[in-house]
CSV table of C-alpha atoms in Angstrom, one decimal:
chain,number,residue,atom,x,y,z
A,244,MET,CA,12.3,19.3,-54.5
A,245,PHE,CA,10.2,17.2,-52.0
A,246,SER,CA,13.4,15.5,-50.9
A,247,THR,CA,15.0,18.9,-50.1
A,248,LEU,CA,11.9,20.0,-48.1
A,249,ARG,CA,11.9,16.8,-46.2
A,250,ARG,CA,15.6,17.2,-45.2
A,251,ALA,CA,15.0,20.8,-44.3
A,252,SER,CA,12.0,19.8,-42.1
A,253,TRP,CA,14.1,17.1,-40.3
A,254,LEU,CA,16.9,19.6,-39.7
A,255,PHE,CA,14.5,22.1,-38.3
A,256,LEU,CA,12.9,19.6,-35.9
A,257,THR,CA,16.4,18.4,-34.8
A,258,LEU,CA,17.5,21.9,-34.0
A,259,MET,CA,14.3,22.5,-32.0
A,260,VAL,CA,14.8,19.3,-29.9
A,261,LEU,CA,18.5,20.2,-29.2
A,262,SER,CA,17.4,23.7,-28.2
A,263,CYS,CA,14.8,22.4,-25.7
A,264,VAL,CA,17.4,19.9,-24.3
A,265,GLY,CA,19.9,22.7,-23.9
A,266,MET,CA,17.3,24.9,-22.0
A,267,VAL,CA,16.4,22.0,-19.7
A,268,LEU,CA,20.1,21.3,-18.8
A,269,PHE,CA,20.7,25.0,-18.3
A,270,TRP,CA,17.9,25.5,-15.8
A,271,LYS,CA,18.7,22.2,-14.1
A,272,ASN,CA,22.3,23.4,-13.5
A,273,MET,CA,21.0,26.8,-12.3
A,274,PHE,CA,18.7,25.2,-9.7
A,275,LEU,CA,21.2,22.6,-8.4
A,276,SER,CA,23.9,25.2,-8.1
A,277,GLY,CA,21.7,27.5,-6.0
A,278,LYS,CA,21.9,30.4,-8.5
A,279,ALA,CA,18.1,30.5,-9.0
A,280,GLY,CA,15.3,31.1,-6.5
A,281,GLY,CA,17.1,33.2,-3.9
A,282,PRO,CA,20.1,32.8,-1.6
A,283,LEU,CA,19.5,29.1,-1.0
A,284,GLY,CA,18.3,28.2,-4.5
A,285,ARG,CA,15.1,26.4,-5.3
A,286,LYS,CA,16.6,23.1,-4.2
A,287,SER,CA,17.0,22.3,-0.5
A,288,LEU,CA,20.4,22.3,1.2
A,289,GLY,CA,20.2,18.6,1.4
A,290,THR,CA,19.4,18.2,-2.3
A,291,ARG,CA,22.2,20.6,-3.3
A,292,VAL,CA,24.8,18.8,-1.1
A,293,LEU,CA,23.8,15.5,-2.5
A,294,SER,CA,23.7,16.7,-6.1
A,295,GLU,CA,27.3,17.8,-6.0
A,296,ALA,CA,28.7,14.2,-5.7
A,297,GLY,CA,25.7,11.9,-5.5
A,298,PRO,CA,25.4,8.9,-3.1
A,299,PRO,CA,28.5,6.9,-2.6
A,300,THR,CA,28.6,3.7,-4.7
A,301,ASP,CA,31.2,1.7,-2.8
A,302,GLY,CA,28.7,-0.8,-1.3
A,303,ALA,CA,28.3,0.9,2.0
A,304,THR,CA,25.2,0.1,4.0
A,305,ASP,CA,22.3,2.6,4.3
A,306,ASP,CA,23.3,3.8,7.8
A,307,VAL,CA,26.8,4.5,6.6
A,308,LEU,CA,25.6,6.4,3.6
A,309,LEU,CA,23.3,8.5,5.9
A,310,ARG,CA,26.1,9.1,8.3
A,311,ARG,CA,28.2,10.4,5.4
A,312,PHE,CA,25.3,12.5,4.3
A,313,LEU,CA,24.9,14.2,7.7
A,314,GLU,CA,28.7,14.7,7.9
A,315,LYS,CA,28.6,16.6,4.6
A,316,VAL,CA,25.6,18.6,5.7
A,317,ASN,CA,27.3,19.4,9.0
A,318,ASN,CA,30.4,20.6,7.2
A,319,THR,CA,28.6,22.7,4.6
A,320,ILE,CA,25.6,24.0,6.5
A,321,ASP,CA,25.0,27.7,6.0
A,322,ALA,CA,25.7,29.9,9.1
A,323,ARG,CA,22.3,31.5,8.6
A,324,ILE,CA,20.6,28.1,9.2
A,325,ALA,CA,22.6,27.0,12.2
A,326,ALA,CA,21.1,27.7,15.6
A,327,LYS,CA,21.5,26.8,19.2
A,328,VAL,CA,18.9,25.0,21.3
A,329,ARG,CA,17.1,27.1,23.9
A,330,ASP,CA,19.4,26.4,26.9
A,331,ASN,CA,22.4,27.6,24.8
A,332,LYS,CA,24.6,24.7,26.1
A,333,GLN,CA,24.6,22.7,23.0
A,334,ALA,CA,25.3,24.0,19.5
A,335,GLN,CA,22.9,21.7,17.7
A,336,LEU,CA,22.2,21.6,14.0
A,337,GLN,CA,18.7,23.1,13.4
A,338,LEU,CA,17.4,24.0,10.0
A,339,HIS,CA,15.7,27.3,9.6
A,340,PRO,CA,11.9,26.7,9.4
A,341,SER,CA,11.8,28.1,5.8
A,342,SER,CA,14.2,25.5,4.6
A,343,ARG,CA,13.2,22.5,6.8
A,344,THR,CA,10.5,21.1,4.5
A,345,SER,CA,12.6,21.4,1.4
A,346,HIS,CA,15.5,19.8,3.2
A,347,VAL,CA,13.2,16.8,4.0
A,348,ALA,CA,12.3,16.6,0.3
A,349,GLY,CA,15.9,16.5,-0.6
A,350,VAL,CA,16.6,13.6,1.8
A,351,CYS,CA,13.5,11.8,0.4
A,352,GLN,CA,14.9,12.2,-3.1
A,353,TRP,CA,18.3,10.9,-2.1
A,354,CYS,CA,17.1,7.8,-0.3
A,355,LYS,CA,14.5,7.2,-2.9
A,356,CYS,CA,11.8,7.2,-0.2
A,357,GLN,CA,9.2,9.2,-2.2
A,358,GLN,CA,5.8,7.5,-2.5
A,359,ASN,CA,2.2,8.4,-2.9
A,360,LEU,CA,0.2,8.1,0.3
A,361,THR,CA,-2.6,6.3,-1.6
A,362,GLU,CA,-0.1,3.5,-2.1
A,363,LEU,CA,-0.2,2.8,1.6
A,364,ASP,CA,-3.1,0.8,3.0
A,365,VAL,CA,-5.6,2.8,5.1
A,366,THR,CA,-4.6,0.7,8.1
A,367,HIS,CA,-1.1,2.2,8.0
A,368,THR,CA,0.0,4.2,11.0
A,369,VAL,CA,0.1,7.5,9.3
A,370,TYR,CA,-3.7,7.5,8.6
A,371,HIS,CA,-4.2,7.0,12.4
A,372,HIS,CA,-1.9,9.9,13.3
A,373,ILE,CA,-3.0,12.7,11.1
A,374,ILE,CA,-5.8,14.6,12.9
A,375,VAL,CA,-8.2,16.5,10.7
A,376,SER,CA,-9.9,19.8,11.3
A,377,ASP,CA,-12.4,20.5,8.5
A,378,LYS,CA,-13.6,23.7,10.2
A,379,TYR,CA,-10.1,25.3,10.1
A,380,LYS,CA,-8.8,23.2,7.2
A,381,PHE,CA,-5.6,21.7,8.6
A,382,LEU,CA,-4.0,18.3,9.1
A,383,TYR,CA,-1.8,17.8,12.1
A,384,CYS,CA,0.3,14.7,12.4
A,385,TYR,CA,0.8,14.1,16.1
A,386,VAL,CA,4.0,12.6,17.5
A,387,PRO,CA,4.0,11.4,21.1
A,388,LYS,CA,6.5,13.2,23.3
A,389,VAL,CA,6.7,16.2,21.0
A,390,ALA,CA,4.1,18.5,22.6
A,391,CYS,CA,1.2,16.5,21.1
A,392,THR,CA,-0.8,16.9,24.3
A,393,ASN,CA,-0.7,20.6,24.1
A,394,TRP,CA,-1.5,20.6,20.4
A,395,LYS,CA,-4.6,18.5,21.2
A,396,ARG,CA,-5.5,21.1,23.8
A,397,VAL,CA,-5.3,23.7,21.1
A,398,ILE,CA,-7.6,21.7,18.8
A,399,LYS,CA,-10.1,21.1,21.6
A,400,ALA,CA,-10.2,24.8,22.4
A,401,LEU,CA,-10.8,25.6,18.8
A,402,GLU,CA,-13.6,23.1,18.7
A,403,GLY,CA,-15.2,24.7,21.8
A,404,SER,CA,-14.8,21.7,24.1
A,405,LEU,CA,-12.3,23.6,26.2
A,406,ALA,CA,-12.7,27.1,27.5
A,407,SER,CA,-9.0,27.8,27.0
A,408,THR,CA,-5.8,25.8,26.4
A,409,ASP,CA,-4.9,26.3,30.1
A,410,GLN,CA,-8.1,24.7,31.4
A,411,GLU,CA,-7.5,21.9,33.9
A,412,ILE,CA,-8.3,18.5,32.3
A,413,ASP,CA,-7.4,14.9,32.7
A,414,ILE,CA,-4.5,14.3,30.4
A,415,TYR,CA,-5.8,10.9,29.5
A,416,GLU,CA,-9.1,12.3,28.6
A,417,ILE,CA,-7.4,14.4,25.9
A,418,HIS,CA,-5.9,11.4,24.3
A,419,ARG,CA,-9.0,9.3,24.6
A,420,LYS,CA,-11.1,11.9,22.7
A,421,ASN,CA,-12.9,10.6,19.6
A,422,TRP,CA,-10.6,12.5,17.2
A,423,THR,CA,-11.2,12.7,13.5
A,424,TYR,CA,-8.3,11.1,11.6
A,425,LEU,CA,-7.4,10.9,7.9
A,426,LYS,CA,-8.5,7.3,8.0
A,427,ASP,CA,-12.1,8.3,8.5
A,428,TYR,CA,-12.4,9.5,4.9
A,429,ASP,CA,-12.7,7.8,1.6
A,430,GLN,CA,-9.8,8.1,-1.0
A,431,ALA,CA,-11.4,11.1,-2.6
A,432,GLY,CA,-11.8,12.9,0.7
A,433,ILE,CA,-8.2,12.0,1.7
A,434,GLN,CA,-6.8,13.4,-1.5
A,435,HIS,CA,-8.9,16.6,-1.3
A,436,ARG,CA,-7.6,17.3,2.2
A,437,LEU,CA,-4.0,16.5,1.4
A,438,GLN,CA,-4.1,18.9,-1.5
A,439,ASN,CA,-6.0,21.7,0.0
A,440,TYR,CA,-5.4,21.7,3.8
A,441,TYR,CA,-2.5,23.2,5.7
A,442,LYS,CA,-0.3,20.3,6.9
A,443,PHE,CA,2.1,20.4,9.8
A,444,MET,CA,4.0,18.2,12.3
A,445,PHE,CA,6.6,18.7,15.1
A,446,VAL,CA,9.8,16.9,15.8
A,447,ARG,CA,12.6,16.9,18.4
A,448,ASP,CA,16.0,15.2,18.8
A,449,PRO,CA,15.2,11.5,18.4
A,450,LEU,CA,17.2,10.3,21.4
A,451,GLU,CA,15.8,13.1,23.7
A,452,ARG,CA,12.3,11.9,22.6
A,453,LEU,CA,13.3,8.3,23.4
A,454,VAL,CA,14.5,9.1,26.9
A,455,SER,CA,11.3,11.2,27.5
A,456,ALA,CA,9.2,8.2,26.4
A,457,TYR,CA,11.1,5.8,28.8
A,458,ARG,CA,10.8,8.2,31.7
A,459,ASP,CA,7.1,8.9,31.1
A,460,LYS,CA,6.0,5.3,30.6
A,461,PHE,CA,8.3,3.3,32.8
A,462,VAL,CA,9.5,5.7,35.6
A,463,GLU,CA,7.5,8.8,36.3
A,464,HIS,CA,4.0,7.8,35.2
A,465,PRO,CA,4.0,4.0,34.7
A,466,GLU,CA,0.8,2.7,33.2
A,467,GLU,CA,-0.5,-0.8,33.8
A,468,TYR,CA,-1.0,-1.2,30.0
A,469,PHE,CA,2.7,-0.4,29.2
A,470,GLY,CA,3.9,-2.5,32.1
A,471,ARG,CA,1.9,-5.6,31.1
A,472,ARG,CA,2.3,-5.1,27.3
A,473,PHE,CA,5.9,-4.0,27.1
A,474,GLY,CA,7.5,-4.2,30.6
A,475,THR,CA,7.0,-7.9,31.0
A,476,ARG,CA,8.1,-8.6,27.5
A,477,ILE,CA,11.3,-6.6,28.0
A,478,GLN,CA,12.0,-8.4,31.2
A,479,LYS,CA,11.5,-11.8,29.7
A,480,MET,CA,13.8,-11.0,26.9
A,481,PHE,CA,16.7,-9.7,29.0
A,482,ARG,CA,16.4,-11.2,32.5
A,483,ASN,CA,16.8,-14.9,31.9
A,484,GLY,CA,13.3,-15.8,33.0
A,485,MET,CA,13.2,-13.4,35.9
A,486,TRP,CA,10.2,-11.0,35.5
A,487,ASN,CA,7.1,-9.8,37.2
A,488,ILE,CA,3.5,-9.7,36.0
A,489,LEU,CA,3.3,-5.9,36.2
A,490,GLY,CA,6.5,-5.4,34.2
A,491,ALA,CA,7.8,-2.9,36.7
A,492,ASP,CA,11.3,-1.6,37.2
A,493,VAL,CA,12.4,-1.8,33.5
A,494,THR,CA,15.9,-0.3,33.3
A,495,PHE,CA,17.0,2.2,30.6
A,496,GLN,CA,19.5,-0.3,29.3
A,497,GLU,CA,16.8,-3.0,28.9
A,498,PHE,CA,14.5,-0.5,27.2
A,499,VAL,CA,17.2,0.6,24.8
A,500,ARG,CA,18.1,-3.0,23.9
A,501,PHE,CA,14.4,-3.6,23.3
A,502,VAL,CA,13.9,-0.6,21.1
A,503,ILE,CA,17.0,-1.3,19.0
A,504,GLN,CA,15.6,-4.6,17.9
A,505,ALA,CA,11.9,-3.7,18.0
A,506,GLU,CA,9.8,-4.4,14.9
A,507,GLY,CA,6.2,-4.8,14.0
A,508,TYR,CA,3.9,-4.8,17.1
A,509,ASP,CA,6.8,-3.9,19.4
A,510,LEU,CA,7.1,-0.5,17.6
A,511,ASN,CA,4.8,1.5,19.8
A,512,GLU,CA,4.1,5.1,18.7
A,513,HIS,CA,6.1,6.5,21.6
A,514,TRP,CA,9.4,5.2,20.1
A,515,GLN,CA,8.4,4.7,16.4
A,516,SER,CA,10.3,6.9,14.0
A,517,TYR,CA,9.0,10.2,12.7
A,518,ASN,CA,9.4,8.8,9.2
A,519,GLU,CA,7.1,5.9,9.9
A,520,LEU,CA,4.5,7.8,12.0
A,521,CYS,CA,4.0,10.8,9.7
A,522,GLN,CA,5.5,9.7,6.3
A,523,PRO,CA,7.1,13.0,5.3
A,524,CYS,CA,8.2,11.5,2.0
A,525,ALA,CA,4.5,10.8,1.1
A,526,VAL,CA,2.9,13.8,2.7
A,527,ASN,CA,4.1,17.2,1.6
A,528,TYR,CA,4.0,19.1,4.9
A,529,ASP,CA,3.7,22.8,4.7
A,530,PHE,CA,5.5,23.3,8.0
A,531,ILE,CA,7.7,21.2,10.3
A,532,GLY,CA,8.2,22.7,13.7
A,533,THR,CA,10.6,21.6,16.4
A,534,TYR,CA,10.4,21.1,20.1
A,535,GLU,CA,13.6,23.1,20.6
A,536,ASN,CA,11.8,26.2,19.1
A,537,LEU,CA,8.3,25.1,20.2
A,538,GLU,CA,6.7,28.4,21.3
A,539,GLU,CA,7.8,30.4,18.2
A,540,ASP,CA,7.0,27.6,15.8
A,541,ALA,CA,3.6,27.0,17.4
A,542,GLU,CA,2.8,30.7,17.2
A,543,HIS,CA,3.7,30.7,13.5
A,544,VAL,CA,1.3,27.8,12.8
A,545,LEU,CA,-1.5,29.6,14.7
A,546,LYS,CA,-1.0,32.8,12.7
A,547,VAL,CA,-1.0,30.9,9.4
A,548,LEU,CA,-4.3,29.3,10.4
A,549,ASP,CA,-5.5,32.7,11.4
A,550,VAL,CA,-6.6,31.5,14.9
A,551,ASP,CA,-3.9,33.2,17.0
A,552,LYS,CA,-6.5,35.6,18.3
A,553,LYS,CA,-8.8,32.7,19.3
A,554,VAL,CA,-6.3,30.4,21.1
A,555,SER,CA,-2.8,30.5,22.4
A,556,PHE,CA,-0.4,27.7,22.7
A,557,PRO,CA,0.1,26.5,26.3
A,558,ARG,CA,3.2,28.0,27.9
A,559,ARG,CA,5.6,25.6,29.5
A,560,GLN,CA,5.4,25.4,33.3
A,561,ALA,CA,8.6,26.9,34.6
A,562,GLN,CA,8.6,24.8,37.8
A,563,ILE,CA,8.7,21.7,35.6
A,564,TYR,CA,10.8,22.6,32.6
A,565,ASN,CA,13.5,24.7,34.2
A,566,LYS,CA,14.8,22.1,36.5
A,567,ARG,CA,17.0,20.3,33.9
A,568,THR,CA,17.2,20.6,30.2
A,569,THR,CA,16.4,17.6,28.0
A,570,ARG,CA,20.0,17.4,27.0
A,571,GLU,CA,21.1,17.1,30.6
A,572,VAL,CA,18.6,14.3,31.1
A,573,LEU,CA,19.8,12.6,28.0
A,574,LYS,CA,23.4,12.8,29.1
A,575,GLU,CA,22.5,11.3,32.5
A,576,HIS,CA,20.9,8.3,30.9
A,577,LEU,CA,23.6,7.8,28.3
A,578,ASP,CA,26.3,8.0,31.0
A,579,GLY,CA,24.5,5.1,32.9
A,580,LEU,CA,24.8,2.7,29.9
A,581,PRO,CA,27.7,0.3,29.8
A,582,ASP,CA,29.4,0.4,26.4
A,583,ALA,CA,27.4,3.5,25.6
A,584,GLU,CA,29.2,4.1,22.3
A,585,SER,CA,28.0,0.7,21.0
A,586,TYR,CA,24.4,1.5,22.0
A,587,LEU,CA,24.6,4.9,20.4
A,588,ARG,CA,25.8,3.4,17.1
A,589,LYS,CA,22.8,1.0,17.1
A,590,LEU,CA,20.4,3.8,18.0
A,591,TRP,CA,21.8,5.9,15.3
A,592,THR,CA,21.1,3.1,12.8
A,593,LYS,CA,17.6,2.8,14.1
A,594,TYR,CA,16.8,6.5,13.8
A,595,SER,CA,19.4,7.6,11.1
A,596,LEU,CA,16.7,8.6,8.6
A,597,ASP,CA,15.0,10.9,11.2
A,598,TYR,CA,18.4,12.5,12.0
A,599,ALA,CA,19.0,13.1,8.3
A,600,MET,CA,15.6,14.3,7.5
A,601,PHE,CA,15.1,16.9,10.2
A,602,GLY,CA,18.6,18.3,10.5
A,603,TYR,CA,19.7,17.1,13.9
A,604,GLY,CA,23.4,16.5,14.6
A,605,MET,CA,24.6,13.0,15.0
A,606,PRO,CA,24.2,11.6,18.5
A,607,VAL,CA,27.3,11.8,20.7
A,608,ARG,CA,27.8,10.5,24.2
A,609,ASP,CA,28.9,13.9,25.6
A,610,ALA,CA,25.5,15.6,25.2
A,611,ARG,CA,26.4,18.6,27.4
């Protein structure tokens, strides 16, 4: 009798286990197929695309795998998500804001880039780039050349140190301010803010940002620091011993060659990748805005923070921004490169993860 009861108990437990496994597989299939959680499913577009076939296993290099990933995304992207940049001259892949963060999560899952921020030493770049507002409970990861000056204006206005976001102020004074960063807290304080504060960042096309950095630091507003620190180094690397102590007159070709091979100390924040600066695979950002949709995305953030009645995001100055689009400036600089296709391939490799994460189309020479 006891033997019969024992067999019956084992049979019952076995059936229960099989039932649970079946339910798990059922819901997993529902989520990955996009049949649950609304029109796009609970999984991001990137995750769903990758889940259909999985990463190739033919020994291809990481940049080749990412290129294939983007090609698949470009070919299957939902029409509701596609948008044109503001000047309407370039149909550029832009993820809808509501799917952008989940798309990033999907890419992080595919490239196995997920990690806990506490695993990174507090000296890591990301701790020095996330600005903290305890009063308004938000974390902003600033990215140079992606409207970070204007976002710092907004924060200063919220703090009361600026009468308004349009007040005249020395631009260098904004960046020199003694900001409060995530690095300024202990681990318990860091975890509390990561879990409870609103987290956001802004991105733009990686190559447009690169051209903007070059023009700002080496052409239009050359700084002695950048000239001495990077200009002379670049010239020594590519001019066969011919250089000047101020590091002036660095060409775009020299700058690109330098960036392509830059590592460690040569990776200045103005051309360091978004992935490295803000660690979107370790920080679960609530919102990722874009430079291409800056005013609308900024307004959204201010409304979420419930400060849109207190401050407004600075408007672009028409006399500056309407002269040429950033795509036209990018095309001009790419056209000036000898063997531009070769440089583009190398730049793609450098910033391929940024392109994949944030939904930008692969760089092409004809940027019109």
